[in-house]
């Protein structure tokens, strides 16, 4: 039950998170799966957009922000798209992968992500990658 505008918002989040096109549909799936389960999206790119935080700065001090773009805190889609998505992100938003993933964490190469359906597996990889 999403509008074309909602799909545009999702595409903008995919564009903000995925660094390699092969992960676009996987990021899209995580977003749709979380929306379906009424979970917060937890998309770092939305918080960076809302607070103008550069990618090199830690989000740690901002994760409890009341900014409406804080998808770690507020459920649902952000108020607006967070950027101008390309065609690949738009296609991924319209056709997500059919996987059960709910979480992803950026790998140490700072390009690729690790995807999982398990919260504990997600946390274990955050620790292994030095994020916690």
PDB file of N, CA and C in Angstrom, residues 24-92:
ATOM      1  N   UNK A  24      21.672  -3.103  -3.906  1.00  0.00           N
ATOM      2  CA  UNK A  24      20.483  -2.256  -3.920  1.00  0.00           C
ATOM      3  C   UNK A  24      19.214  -3.004  -3.549  1.00  0.00           C
ATOM      4  N   UNK A  25      18.988  -4.150  -4.177  1.00  0.00           N
ATOM      5  CA  UNK A  25      17.759  -4.909  -3.922  1.00  0.00           C
ATOM      6  C   UNK A  25      17.747  -5.501  -2.520  1.00  0.00           C
ATOM      7  N   UNK A  26      18.916  -5.758  -1.956  1.00  0.00           N
ATOM      8  CA  UNK A  26      18.990  -6.289  -0.593  1.00  0.00           C
ATOM      9  C   UNK A  26      18.658  -5.203   0.428  1.00  0.00           C
ATOM     10  N   UNK A  27      19.197  -4.000   0.232  1.00  0.00           N
ATOM     11  CA  UNK A  27      18.852  -2.878   1.100  1.00  0.00           C
ATOM     12  C   UNK A  27      17.356  -2.597   0.985  1.00  0.00           C
ATOM     13  N   UNK A  28      16.843  -2.636  -0.232  1.00  0.00           N
ATOM     14  CA  UNK A  28      15.417  -2.436  -0.455  1.00  0.00           C
ATOM     15  C   UNK A  28      14.598  -3.463   0.323  1.00  0.00           C
ATOM     16  N   UNK A  29      15.002  -4.712   0.279  1.00  0.00           N
ATOM     17  CA  UNK A  29      14.289  -5.770   0.996  1.00  0.00           C
ATOM     18  C   UNK A  29      14.268  -5.513   2.498  1.00  0.00           C
ATOM     19  N   UNK A  30      15.400  -5.091   3.055  1.00  0.00           N
ATOM     20  CA  UNK A  30      15.457  -4.784   4.492  1.00  0.00           C
ATOM     21  C   UNK A  30      14.442  -3.692   4.818  1.00  0.00           C
ATOM     22  N   UNK A  31      14.390  -2.656   4.012  1.00  0.00           N
ATOM     23  CA  UNK A  31      13.452  -1.558   4.265  1.00  0.00           C
ATOM     24  C   UNK A  31      12.013  -2.060   4.215  1.00  0.00           C
ATOM     25  N   UNK A  32      11.660  -2.782   3.177  1.00  0.00           N
ATOM     26  CA  UNK A  32      10.292  -3.297   3.062  1.00  0.00           C
ATOM     27  C   UNK A  32       9.961  -4.273   4.182  1.00  0.00           C
ATOM     28  N   UNK A  33      10.892  -5.160   4.529  1.00  0.00           N
ATOM     29  CA  UNK A  33      10.643  -6.128   5.596  1.00  0.00           C
ATOM     30  C   UNK A  33      10.408  -5.423   6.930  1.00  0.00           C
ATOM     31  N   UNK A  34      11.186  -4.382   7.196  1.00  0.00           N
ATOM     32  CA  UNK A  34      11.021  -3.634   8.443  1.00  0.00           C
ATOM     33  C   UNK A  34       9.706  -2.857   8.439  1.00  0.00           C
ATOM     34  N   UNK A  35       9.360  -2.260   7.313  1.00  0.00           N
ATOM     35  CA  UNK A  35       8.075  -1.561   7.234  1.00  0.00           C
ATOM     36  C   UNK A  35       6.925  -2.530   7.494  1.00  0.00           C
ATOM     37  N   UNK A  36       7.005  -3.704   6.897  1.00  0.00           N
ATOM     38  CA  UNK A  36       5.959  -4.721   7.053  1.00  0.00           C
ATOM     39  C   UNK A  36       5.790  -5.135   8.514  1.00  0.00           C
ATOM     40  N   UNK A  37       6.901  -5.182   9.257  1.00  0.00           N
ATOM     41  CA  UNK A  37       6.870  -5.584  10.663  1.00  0.00           C
ATOM     42  C   UNK A  37       6.704  -4.403  11.619  1.00  0.00           C
ATOM     43  N   UNK A  38       6.522  -3.215  11.072  1.00  0.00           N
ATOM     44  CA  UNK A  38       6.357  -1.978  11.866  1.00  0.00           C
ATOM     45  C   UNK A  38       7.571  -1.705  12.757  1.00  0.00           C
ATOM     46  N   UNK A  39       8.745  -2.040  12.249  1.00  0.00           N
ATOM     47  CA  UNK A  39      10.001  -1.759  12.942  1.00  0.00           C
ATOM     48  C   UNK A  39      10.505  -0.384  12.507  1.00  0.00           C
ATOM     49  N   UNK A  40      11.357   0.207  13.315  1.00  0.00           N
ATOM     50  CA  UNK A  40      12.052   1.394  12.836  1.00  0.00           C
ATOM     51  C   UNK A  40      12.999   0.955  11.724  1.00  0.00           C
ATOM     52  N   UNK A  41      13.285   1.848  10.800  1.00  0.00           N
ATOM     53  CA  UNK A  41      14.119   1.488   9.654  1.00  0.00           C
ATOM     54  C   UNK A  41      15.606   1.464   9.990  1.00  0.00           C
ATOM     55  N   UNK A  42      16.052   2.346  10.875  1.00  0.00           N
ATOM     56  CA  UNK A  42      17.452   2.358  11.264  1.00  0.00           C
ATOM     57  C   UNK A  42      18.410   2.701  10.139  1.00  0.00           C
ATOM     58  N   UNK A  43      17.983   3.548   9.224  1.00  0.00           N
ATOM     59  CA  UNK A  43      18.824   3.924   8.082  1.00  0.00           C
ATOM     60  C   UNK A  43      19.699   5.125   8.480  1.00  0.00           C
ATOM     61  N   UNK A  44      20.992   4.890   8.575  1.00  0.00           N
ATOM     62  CA  UNK A  44      21.899   5.963   8.987  1.00  0.00           C
ATOM     63  C   UNK A  44      21.874   7.148   8.031  1.00  0.00           C
ATOM     64  N   UNK A  45      21.699   6.888   6.760  1.00  0.00           N
ATOM     65  CA  UNK A  45      21.712   7.975   5.771  1.00  0.00           C
ATOM     66  C   UNK A  45      20.607   9.004   6.035  1.00  0.00           C
ATOM     67  N   UNK A  46      19.483   8.571   6.608  1.00  0.00           N
ATOM     68  CA  UNK A  46      18.406   9.545   6.886  1.00  0.00           C
ATOM     69  C   UNK A  46      18.807  10.498   7.998  1.00  0.00           C
ATOM     70  N   UNK A  47      19.429   9.974   9.033  1.00  0.00           N
ATOM     71  CA  UNK A  47      19.875  10.819  10.143  1.00  0.00           C
ATOM     72  C   UNK A  47      20.986  11.758   9.682  1.00  0.00           C
ATOM     73  N   UNK A  48      21.893  11.243   8.880  1.00  0.00           N
ATOM     74  CA  UNK A  48      22.952  12.106   8.342  1.00  0.00           C
ATOM     75  C   UNK A  48      22.342  13.251   7.523  1.00  0.00           C
ATOM     76  N   UNK A  49      21.343  12.923   6.714  1.00  0.00           N
ATOM     77  CA  UNK A  49      20.670  13.939   5.905  1.00  0.00           C
ATOM     78  C   UNK A  49      19.980  14.974   6.792  1.00  0.00           C
ATOM     79  N   UNK A  50      19.204  14.498   7.755  1.00  0.00           N
ATOM     80  CA  UNK A  50      18.416  15.402   8.594  1.00  0.00           C
ATOM     81  C   UNK A  50      19.240  16.332   9.458  1.00  0.00           C
ATOM     82  N   UNK A  51      20.419  15.878   9.859  1.00  0.00           N
ATOM     83  CA  UNK A  51      21.272  16.686  10.735  1.00  0.00           C
ATOM     84  C   UNK A  51      22.519  17.210  10.035  1.00  0.00           C
ATOM     85  N   UNK A  52      22.637  16.958   8.741  1.00  0.00           N
ATOM     86  CA  UNK A  52      23.793  17.418   7.947  1.00  0.00           C
ATOM     87  C   UNK A  52      25.113  16.901   8.528  1.00  0.00           C
ATOM     88  N   UNK A  53      25.133  15.598   8.821  1.00  0.00           N
ATOM     89  CA  UNK A  53      26.312  14.964   9.396  1.00  0.00           C
ATOM     90  C   UNK A  53      27.105  14.301   8.274  1.00  0.00           C
ATOM     91  N   UNK A  54      28.372  14.650   8.123  1.00  0.00           N
ATOM     92  CA  UNK A  54      29.169  14.027   7.057  1.00  0.00           C
ATOM     93  C   UNK A  54      29.425  12.547   7.338  1.00  0.00           C
ATOM     94  N   UNK A  55      29.666  11.765   6.279  1.00  0.00           N
ATOM     95  CA  UNK A  55      29.887  10.318   6.439  1.00  0.00           C
ATOM     96  C   UNK A  55      31.084   9.972   7.318  1.00  0.00           C
ATOM     97  N   UNK A  56      32.012  10.904   7.480  1.00  0.00           N
ATOM     98  CA  UNK A  56      33.200  10.627   8.268  1.00  0.00           C
ATOM     99  C   UNK A  56      32.973  10.831   9.766  1.00  0.00           C
ATOM    100  N   UNK A  57      31.855  11.425  10.136  1.00  0.00           N
ATOM    101  CA  UNK A  57      31.567  11.712  11.547  1.00  0.00           C
ATOM    102  C   UNK A  57      30.698  10.611  12.151  1.00  0.00           C
ATOM    103  N   UNK A  58      30.992  10.257  13.388  1.00  0.00           N
ATOM    104  CA  UNK A  58      30.222   9.232  14.095  1.00  0.00           C
ATOM    105  C   UNK A  58      28.794   9.713  14.377  1.00  0.00           C
ATOM    106  N   UNK A  59      27.857   8.795  14.274  1.00  0.00           N
ATOM    107  CA  UNK A  59      26.465   9.122  14.591  1.00  0.00           C
ATOM    108  C   UNK A  59      26.164   8.951  16.073  1.00  0.00           C
ATOM    109  N   UNK A  60      27.099   8.396  16.819  1.00  0.00           N
ATOM    110  CA  UNK A  60      26.896   8.102  18.236  1.00  0.00           C
ATOM    111  C   UNK A  60      26.170   9.168  19.028  1.00  0.00           C
ATOM    112  N   UNK A  61      26.631  10.419  18.982  1.00  0.00           N
ATOM    113  CA  UNK A  61      25.973  11.449  19.787  1.00  0.00           C
ATOM    114  C   UNK A  61      24.565  11.834  19.291  1.00  0.00           C
ATOM    115  N   UNK A  62      24.190  11.361  18.133  1.00  0.00           N
ATOM    116  CA  UNK A  62      22.940  11.818  17.518  1.00  0.00           C
ATOM    117  C   UNK A  62      21.838  10.761  17.444  1.00  0.00           C
ATOM    118  N   UNK A  63      22.114   9.529  17.865  1.00  0.00           N
ATOM    119  CA  UNK A  63      21.146   8.451  17.648  1.00  0.00           C
ATOM    120  C   UNK A  63      19.838   8.647  18.412  1.00  0.00           C
ATOM    121  N   UNK A  64      19.830   9.468  19.440  1.00  0.00           N
ATOM    122  CA  UNK A  64      18.590   9.740  20.182  1.00  0.00           C
ATOM    123  C   UNK A  64      17.960  11.070  19.780  1.00  0.00           C
ATOM    124  N   UNK A  65      18.448  11.665  18.716  1.00  0.00           N
ATOM    125  CA  UNK A  65      17.938  12.951  18.256  1.00  0.00           C
ATOM    126  C   UNK A  65      16.442  12.883  17.963  1.00  0.00           C
ATOM    127  N   UNK A  66      15.750  13.984  18.208  1.00  0.00           N
ATOM    128  CA  UNK A  66      14.329  14.087  17.880  1.00  0.00           C
ATOM    129  C   UNK A  66      14.103  14.590  16.458  1.00  0.00           C
ATOM    130  N   UNK A  67      15.160  14.642  15.666  1.00  0.00           N
ATOM    131  CA  UNK A  67      15.024  15.060  14.282  1.00  0.00           C
ATOM    132  C   UNK A  67      14.079  14.095  13.566  1.00  0.00           C
ATOM    133  N   UNK A  68      13.129  14.598  12.777  1.00  0.00           N
ATOM    134  CA  UNK A  68      12.160  13.711  12.122  1.00  0.00           C
ATOM    135  C   UNK A  68      12.773  12.736  11.121  1.00  0.00           C
ATOM    136  N   UNK A  69      14.027  12.951  10.740  1.00  0.00           N
ATOM    137  CA  UNK A  69      14.714  12.038   9.825  1.00  0.00           C
ATOM    138  C   UNK A  69      15.437  10.912  10.575  1.00  0.00           C
ATOM    139  N   UNK A  70      15.275  10.857  11.884  1.00  0.00           N
ATOM    140  CA  UNK A  70      15.927   9.824  12.686  1.00  0.00           C
ATOM    141  C   UNK A  70      15.117   8.538  12.603  1.00  0.00           C
ATOM    142  N   UNK A  71      15.419   7.724  11.600  1.00  0.00           N
ATOM    143  CA  UNK A  71      14.687   6.472  11.402  1.00  0.00           C
ATOM    144  C   UNK A  71      15.159   5.371  12.353  1.00  0.00           C
ATOM    145  N   UNK A  72      16.110   5.695  13.213  1.00  0.00           N
ATOM    146  CA  UNK A  72      16.440   4.767  14.296  1.00  0.00           C
ATOM    147  C   UNK A  72      15.421   4.936  15.423  1.00  0.00           C
ATOM    148  N   UNK A  73      14.849   6.107  15.534  1.00  0.00           N
ATOM    149  CA  UNK A  73      13.939   6.425  16.632  1.00  0.00           C
ATOM    150  C   UNK A  73      12.472   6.420  16.206  1.00  0.00           C
ATOM    151  N   UNK A  74      12.191   6.935  15.022  1.00  0.00           N
ATOM    152  CA  UNK A  74      10.810   7.091  14.573  1.00  0.00           C
ATOM    153  C   UNK A  74      10.474   6.059  13.501  1.00  0.00           C
ATOM    154  N   UNK A  75       9.383   5.334  13.673  1.00  0.00           N
ATOM    155  CA  UNK A  75       8.997   4.318  12.681  1.00  0.00           C
ATOM    156  C   UNK A  75       8.482   4.951  11.395  1.00  0.00           C
ATOM    157  N   UNK A  76       8.444   4.160  10.357  1.00  0.00           N
ATOM    158  CA  UNK A  76       7.925   4.619   9.075  1.00  0.00           C
ATOM    159  C   UNK A  76       8.976   5.333   8.250  1.00  0.00           C
ATOM    160  N   UNK A  77       8.501   5.878   7.154  1.00  0.00           N
ATOM    161  CA  UNK A  77       9.389   6.584   6.225  1.00  0.00           C
ATOM    162  C   UNK A  77       9.732   7.970   6.740  1.00  0.00           C
ATOM    163  N   UNK A  78      10.870   8.521   6.308  1.00  0.00           N
ATOM    164  CA  UNK A  78      11.205   9.896   6.697  1.00  0.00           C
ATOM    165  C   UNK A  78      10.242  10.875   6.027  1.00  0.00           C
ATOM    166  N   UNK A  79      10.259  12.143   6.444  1.00  0.00           N
ATOM    167  CA  UNK A  79       9.311  13.115   5.906  1.00  0.00           C
ATOM    168  C   UNK A  79       9.408  13.353   4.393  1.00  0.00           C
ATOM    169  N   UNK A  80      10.608  13.227   3.850  1.00  0.00           N
ATOM    170  CA  UNK A  80      10.834  13.470   2.419  1.00  0.00           C
ATOM    171  C   UNK A  80      11.939  12.547   1.931  1.00  0.00           C
ATOM    172  N   UNK A  81      12.132  12.443   0.617  1.00  0.00           N
ATOM    173  CA  UNK A  81      13.330  11.748   0.128  1.00  0.00           C
ATOM    174  C   UNK A  81      14.579  12.438   0.675  1.00  0.00           C
ATOM    175  N   UNK A  82      15.648  11.677   0.795  1.00  0.00           N
ATOM    176  CA  UNK A  82      16.882  12.241   1.353  1.00  0.00           C
ATOM    177  C   UNK A  82      17.927  12.510   0.278  1.00  0.00           C
ATOM    178  N   UNK A  83      17.529  12.422  -0.959  1.00  0.00           N
ATOM    179  CA  UNK A  83      18.452  12.678  -2.051  1.00  0.00           C
ATOM    180  C   UNK A  83      17.773  12.373  -3.367  1.00  0.00           C
ATOM    181  N   UNK A  84      18.577  12.406  -4.402  1.00  0.00           N
ATOM    182  CA  UNK A  84      18.078  12.168  -5.749  1.00  0.00           C
ATOM    183  C   UNK A  84      18.527  10.779  -6.188  1.00  0.00           C
ATOM    184  N   UNK A  85      17.628   9.779  -6.107  1.00  0.00           N
ATOM    185  CA  UNK A  85      18.053   8.419  -6.444  1.00  0.00           C
ATOM    186  C   UNK A  85      18.251   8.211  -7.933  1.00  0.00           C
ATOM    187  N   UNK A  86      19.190   7.362  -8.261  1.00  0.00           N
ATOM    188  CA  UNK A  86      19.419   6.978  -9.646  1.00  0.00           C
ATOM    189  C   UNK A  86      18.467   5.870 -10.070  1.00  0.00           C
ATOM    190  N   UNK A  87      18.553   5.516 -11.328  1.00  0.00           N
ATOM    191  CA  UNK A  87      17.665   4.507 -11.894  1.00  0.00           C
ATOM    192  C   UNK A  87      17.789   3.161 -11.178  1.00  0.00           C
ATOM    193  N   UNK A  88      19.009   2.738 -10.854  1.00  0.00           N
ATOM    194  CA  UNK A  88      19.201   1.445 -10.190  1.00  0.00           C
ATOM    195  C   UNK A  88      18.510   1.418  -8.823  1.00  0.00           C
ATOM    196  N   UNK A  89      18.571   2.518  -8.087  1.00  0.00           N
ATOM    197  CA  UNK A  89      17.902   2.581  -6.787  1.00  0.00           C
ATOM    198  C   UNK A  89      16.387   2.605  -6.945  1.00  0.00           C
ATOM    199  N   UNK A  90      15.908   3.312  -7.954  1.00  0.00           N
ATOM    200  CA  UNK A  90      14.469   3.323  -8.226  1.00  0.00           C
ATOM    201  C   UNK A  90      13.965   1.925  -8.587  1.00  0.00           C
ATOM    202  N   UNK A  91      14.723   1.220  -9.411  1.00  0.00           N
ATOM    203  CA  UNK A  91      14.333  -0.134  -9.795  1.00  0.00           C
ATOM    204  C   UNK A  91      14.344  -1.067  -8.586  1.00  0.00           C
ATOM    205  N   UNK A  92      15.344  -0.919  -7.722  1.00  0.00           N
ATOM    206  CA  UNK A  92      15.421  -1.760  -6.522  1.00  0.00           C
ATOM    207  C   UNK A  92      14.268  -1.451  -5.562  1.00  0.00           C
TER     208      UNK A  92
END
